[in-house]
Short mmCIF file of C-alpha atoms in Angstrom, two decimals:
data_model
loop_
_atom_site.label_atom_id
_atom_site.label_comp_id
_atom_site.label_asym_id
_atom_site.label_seq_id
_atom_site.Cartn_x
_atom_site.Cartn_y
_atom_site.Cartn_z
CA UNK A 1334 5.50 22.31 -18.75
CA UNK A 1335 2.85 22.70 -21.80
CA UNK A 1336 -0.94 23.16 -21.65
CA UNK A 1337 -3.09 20.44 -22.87
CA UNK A 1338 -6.76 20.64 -23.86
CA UNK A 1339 -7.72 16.78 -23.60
CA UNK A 1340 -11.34 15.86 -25.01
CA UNK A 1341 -12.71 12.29 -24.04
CA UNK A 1342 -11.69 10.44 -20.95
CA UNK A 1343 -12.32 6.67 -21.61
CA UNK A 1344 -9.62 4.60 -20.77
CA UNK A 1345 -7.03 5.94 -22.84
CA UNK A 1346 -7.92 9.41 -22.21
CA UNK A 1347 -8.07 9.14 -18.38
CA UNK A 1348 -4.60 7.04 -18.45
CA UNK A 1349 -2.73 10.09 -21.12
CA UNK A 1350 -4.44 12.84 -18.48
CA UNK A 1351 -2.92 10.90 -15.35
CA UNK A 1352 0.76 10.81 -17.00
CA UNK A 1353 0.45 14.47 -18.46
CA UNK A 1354 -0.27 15.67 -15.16
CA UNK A 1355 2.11 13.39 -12.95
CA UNK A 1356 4.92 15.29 -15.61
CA UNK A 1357 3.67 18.45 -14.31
CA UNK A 1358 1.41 19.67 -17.21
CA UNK A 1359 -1.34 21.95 -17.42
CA UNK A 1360 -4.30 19.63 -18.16
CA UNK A 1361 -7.81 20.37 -18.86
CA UNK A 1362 -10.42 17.86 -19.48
CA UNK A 1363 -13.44 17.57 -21.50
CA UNK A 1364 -15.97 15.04 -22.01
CA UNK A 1365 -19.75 14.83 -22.24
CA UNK A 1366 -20.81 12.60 -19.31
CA UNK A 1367 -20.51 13.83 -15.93
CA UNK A 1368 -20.66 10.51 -13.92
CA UNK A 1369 -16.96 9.98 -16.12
CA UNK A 1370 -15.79 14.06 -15.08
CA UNK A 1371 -16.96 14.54 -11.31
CA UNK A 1372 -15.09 11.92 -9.43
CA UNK A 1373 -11.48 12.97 -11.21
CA UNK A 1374 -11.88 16.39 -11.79
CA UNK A 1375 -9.83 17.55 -8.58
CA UNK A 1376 -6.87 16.17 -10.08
CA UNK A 1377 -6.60 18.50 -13.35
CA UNK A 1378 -5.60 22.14 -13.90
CA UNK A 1379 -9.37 22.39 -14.91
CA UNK A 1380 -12.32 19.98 -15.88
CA UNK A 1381 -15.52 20.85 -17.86
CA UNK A 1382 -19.09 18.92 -19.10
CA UNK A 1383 -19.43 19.66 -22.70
CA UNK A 1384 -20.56 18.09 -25.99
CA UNK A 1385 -17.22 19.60 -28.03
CA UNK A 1386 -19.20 18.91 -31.06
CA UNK A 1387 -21.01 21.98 -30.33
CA UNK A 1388 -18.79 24.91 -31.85
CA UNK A 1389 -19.65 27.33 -29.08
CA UNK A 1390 -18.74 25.16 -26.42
CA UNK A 1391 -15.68 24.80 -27.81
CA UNK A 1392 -14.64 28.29 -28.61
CA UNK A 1393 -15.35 29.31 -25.00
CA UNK A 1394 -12.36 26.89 -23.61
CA UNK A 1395 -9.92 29.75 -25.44
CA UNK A 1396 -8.81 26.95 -27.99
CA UNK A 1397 -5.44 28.96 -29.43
CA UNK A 1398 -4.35 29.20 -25.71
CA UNK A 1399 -3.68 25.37 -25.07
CA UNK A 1400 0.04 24.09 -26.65
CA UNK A 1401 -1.95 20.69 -27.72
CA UNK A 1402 -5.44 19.89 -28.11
CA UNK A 1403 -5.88 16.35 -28.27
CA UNK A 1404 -8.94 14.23 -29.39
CA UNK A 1405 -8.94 11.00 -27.09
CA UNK A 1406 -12.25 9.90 -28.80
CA UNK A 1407 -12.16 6.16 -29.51
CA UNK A 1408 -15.62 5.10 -30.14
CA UNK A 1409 -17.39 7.86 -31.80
CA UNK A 1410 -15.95 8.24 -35.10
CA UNK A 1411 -18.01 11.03 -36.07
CA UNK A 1412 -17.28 12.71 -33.09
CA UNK A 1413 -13.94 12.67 -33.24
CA UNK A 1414 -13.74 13.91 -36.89
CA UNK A 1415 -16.18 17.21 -36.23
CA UNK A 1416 -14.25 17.81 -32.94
CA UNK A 1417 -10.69 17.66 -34.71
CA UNK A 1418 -12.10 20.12 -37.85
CA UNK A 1419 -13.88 22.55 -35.57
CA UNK A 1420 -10.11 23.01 -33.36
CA UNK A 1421 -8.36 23.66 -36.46
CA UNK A 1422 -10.92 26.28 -37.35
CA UNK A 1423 -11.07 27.51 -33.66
CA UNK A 1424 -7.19 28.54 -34.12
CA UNK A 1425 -6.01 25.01 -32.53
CA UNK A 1426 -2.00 25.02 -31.83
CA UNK A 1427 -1.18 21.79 -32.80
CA UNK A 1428 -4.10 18.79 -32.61
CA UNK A 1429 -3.37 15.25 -31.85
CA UNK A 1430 -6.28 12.79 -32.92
CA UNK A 1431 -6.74 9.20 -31.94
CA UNK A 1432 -7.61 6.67 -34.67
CA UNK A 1433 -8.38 2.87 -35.16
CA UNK A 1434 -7.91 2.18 -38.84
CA UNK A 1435 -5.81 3.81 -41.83
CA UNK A 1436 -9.10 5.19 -42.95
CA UNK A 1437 -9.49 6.95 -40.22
CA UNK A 1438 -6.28 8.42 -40.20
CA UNK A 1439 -6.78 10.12 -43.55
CA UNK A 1440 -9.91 11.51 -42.86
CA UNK A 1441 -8.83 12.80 -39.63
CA UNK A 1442 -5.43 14.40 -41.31
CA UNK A 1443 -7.93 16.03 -44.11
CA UNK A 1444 -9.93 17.61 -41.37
CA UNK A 1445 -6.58 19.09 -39.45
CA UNK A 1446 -4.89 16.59 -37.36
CA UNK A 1447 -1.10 17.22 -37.08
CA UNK A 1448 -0.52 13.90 -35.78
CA UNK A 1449 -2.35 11.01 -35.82
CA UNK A 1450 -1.84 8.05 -32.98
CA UNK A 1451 -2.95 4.08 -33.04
CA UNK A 1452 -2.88 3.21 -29.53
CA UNK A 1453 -4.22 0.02 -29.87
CA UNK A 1454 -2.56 -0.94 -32.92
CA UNK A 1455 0.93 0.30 -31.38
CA UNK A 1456 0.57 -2.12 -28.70
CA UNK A 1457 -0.06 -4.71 -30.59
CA UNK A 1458 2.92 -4.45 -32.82
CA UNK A 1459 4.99 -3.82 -29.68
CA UNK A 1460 3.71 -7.09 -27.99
CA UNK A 1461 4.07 -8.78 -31.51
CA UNK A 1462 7.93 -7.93 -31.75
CA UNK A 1463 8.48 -8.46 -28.16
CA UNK A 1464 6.81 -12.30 -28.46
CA UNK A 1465 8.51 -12.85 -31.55
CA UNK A 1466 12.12 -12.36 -30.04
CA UNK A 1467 12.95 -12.82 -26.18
CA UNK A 1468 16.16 -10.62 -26.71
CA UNK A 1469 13.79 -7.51 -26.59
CA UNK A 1470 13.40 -5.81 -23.97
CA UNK A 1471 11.51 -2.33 -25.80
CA UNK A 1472 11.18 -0.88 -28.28
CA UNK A 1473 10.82 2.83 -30.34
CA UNK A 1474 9.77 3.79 -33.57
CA UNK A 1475 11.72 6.79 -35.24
CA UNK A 1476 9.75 6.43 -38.61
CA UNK A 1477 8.93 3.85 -41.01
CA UNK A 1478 12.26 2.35 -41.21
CA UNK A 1479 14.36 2.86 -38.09
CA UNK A 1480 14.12 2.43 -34.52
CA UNK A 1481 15.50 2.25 -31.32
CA UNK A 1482 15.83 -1.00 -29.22
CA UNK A 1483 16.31 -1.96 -26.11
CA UNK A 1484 17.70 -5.32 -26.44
CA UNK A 1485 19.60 -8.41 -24.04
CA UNK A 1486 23.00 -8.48 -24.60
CA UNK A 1487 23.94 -11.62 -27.17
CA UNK A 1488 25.50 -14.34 -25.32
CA UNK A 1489 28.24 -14.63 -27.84
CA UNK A 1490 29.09 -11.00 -26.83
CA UNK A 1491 29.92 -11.63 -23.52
CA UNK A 1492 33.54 -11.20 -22.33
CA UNK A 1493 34.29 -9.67 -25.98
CA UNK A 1494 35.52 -5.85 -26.55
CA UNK A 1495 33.33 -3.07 -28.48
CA UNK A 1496 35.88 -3.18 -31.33
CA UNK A 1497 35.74 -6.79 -31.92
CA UNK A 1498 31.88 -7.16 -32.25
CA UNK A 1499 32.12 -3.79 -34.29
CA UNK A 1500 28.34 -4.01 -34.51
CA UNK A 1501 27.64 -1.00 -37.01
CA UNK A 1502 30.22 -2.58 -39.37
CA UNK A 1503 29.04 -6.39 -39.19
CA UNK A 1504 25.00 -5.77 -37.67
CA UNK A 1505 24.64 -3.15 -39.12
CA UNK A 1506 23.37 -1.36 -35.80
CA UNK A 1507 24.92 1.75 -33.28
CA UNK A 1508 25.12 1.35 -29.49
CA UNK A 1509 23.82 4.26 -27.63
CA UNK A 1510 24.15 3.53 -24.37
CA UNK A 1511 24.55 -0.14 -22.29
CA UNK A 1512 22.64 -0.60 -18.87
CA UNK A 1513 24.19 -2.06 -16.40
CA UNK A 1514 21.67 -2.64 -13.55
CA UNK A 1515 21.01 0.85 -12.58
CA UNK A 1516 23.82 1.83 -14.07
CA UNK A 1517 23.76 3.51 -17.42
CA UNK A 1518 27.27 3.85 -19.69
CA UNK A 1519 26.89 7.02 -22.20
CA UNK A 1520 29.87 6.87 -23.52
CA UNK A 1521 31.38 3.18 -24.86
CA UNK A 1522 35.33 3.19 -25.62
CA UNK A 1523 36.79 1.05 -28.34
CA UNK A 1524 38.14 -1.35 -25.35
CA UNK A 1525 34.19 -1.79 -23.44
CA UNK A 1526 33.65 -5.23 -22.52
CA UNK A 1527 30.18 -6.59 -22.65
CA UNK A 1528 29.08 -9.07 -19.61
CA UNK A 1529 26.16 -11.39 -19.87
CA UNK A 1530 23.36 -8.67 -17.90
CA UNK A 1531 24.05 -5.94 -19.96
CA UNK A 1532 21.29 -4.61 -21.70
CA UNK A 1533 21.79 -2.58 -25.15
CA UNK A 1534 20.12 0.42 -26.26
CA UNK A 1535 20.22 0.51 -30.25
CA UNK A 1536 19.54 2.43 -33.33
CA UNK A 1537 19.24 1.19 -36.86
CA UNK A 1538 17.09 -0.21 -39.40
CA UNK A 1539 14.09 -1.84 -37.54
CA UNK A 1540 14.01 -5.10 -40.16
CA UNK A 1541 17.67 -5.24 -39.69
CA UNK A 1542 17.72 -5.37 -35.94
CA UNK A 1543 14.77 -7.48 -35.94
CA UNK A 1544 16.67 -10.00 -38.16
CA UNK A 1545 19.43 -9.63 -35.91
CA UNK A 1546 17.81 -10.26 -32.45
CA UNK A 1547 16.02 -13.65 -33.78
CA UNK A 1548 18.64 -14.93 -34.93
CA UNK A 1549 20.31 -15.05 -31.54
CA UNK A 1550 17.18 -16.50 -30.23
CA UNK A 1551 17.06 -19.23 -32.55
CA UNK A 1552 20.77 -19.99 -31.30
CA UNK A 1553 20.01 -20.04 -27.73
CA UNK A 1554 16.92 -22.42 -28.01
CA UNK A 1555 18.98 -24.57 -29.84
CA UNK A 1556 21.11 -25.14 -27.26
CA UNK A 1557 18.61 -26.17 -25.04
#
């Protein structure tokens, strides 16, 4: 369980706070406009009206006692960059800041952001891989080069050991774990055999494993 300090509840605010607190977090929200804070504040740890952009406001929520503050401001620019610069002089943990652009992103680092998230633009990209290759299933960004994938299993794979598709060798790819249904396998022996349902969790090189999982979709709509 952590304690989280979350300022601005639009939609991606009130959505973060719902998930935070079905995990069993400490969550206490903040934002400006009371007709948004009355009708959920039962649900939270805590709830308060404030403008955060006003420094004593701020300092009286006990900023250096919440494990994350984060800064779920998405249409206020201004806002958002004040708010994240008077945490990190309030003694702020660790600060989590919500951007649209690149710009944004630098700004909002300069003015004491640990982290810096793209909520938008990560769904996006997600949809954008997912339409681009009907093998995916989900996926996970590591860092700017590797991920992991859920992914169908190839139809070529079916009825075919682990140790003759030797995927790290020849795709360049490691299997974590294979679903099965409910069923999940942790631990894959040389002699696993895949069947057509199974579905692959992967790690590797995101352009490699992209490459990989449309060219098996070119294959199967050419079949058609």
């Amino acid at each position: 369980m952590i304690s989280v300090l979350l300022i601005g509840m639009g939609k991606f605010g009130r959505t973060l706070g719902e998930r935070l607190i079905s995990m069993g977090d400490e969550v206490m929200i903040v934002d400006k406009n009371e007709d948004i804070i009355n009708p959920i504040a039962s649900k939270y740890t805590n709830a308060l009206i404030a403008n955060c952009m006003n420094e004593d406001s701020l300092a009286s929520m006990d900023i250096p006692s919440f494990d994350i503050c984060v800064v779920a401001i998405g249409d206020d620019f201004q806002s958002s960059l004040e708010i994240t610069s008077l945490l990190k002089d309030l003694g702020a943990k660790k600060i989590i800041s919500k951007a649209t652009t690149d710009i944004q992103r630098k700004f909002l680092t300069r003015a004491g952001a640990d982290e810096v998230i793209y909520p938008d633009r990560d769904v996006a990209e997600k949809l954008a891989v997912r339409i681009n290759s009907s093998n995916i299933i989900n996926f996970i960004d590591i860092d700017d080069q590797y991920s992991i994938f859920e992914i169908a299993v190839p139809e070529q794979w079916a009825g075919k050991t682990l140790i003759e598709i030797n995927p790290r060798k020849k795709f360049g790819m490691n299997i974590l774990t294979v679903k099965k249904g409910t069923q999940v396998i942790a631990s894959l022996d040389a002699d696993f055999v895949f069947e057509p349902e199974d579905q692959l969790v992967v790690f590797g090189n995101t352009e490699t494993i992209l490459s990989f999982t449309n060219k098996f979709a070119v294959k199967k709509k050419r079949r058609k």
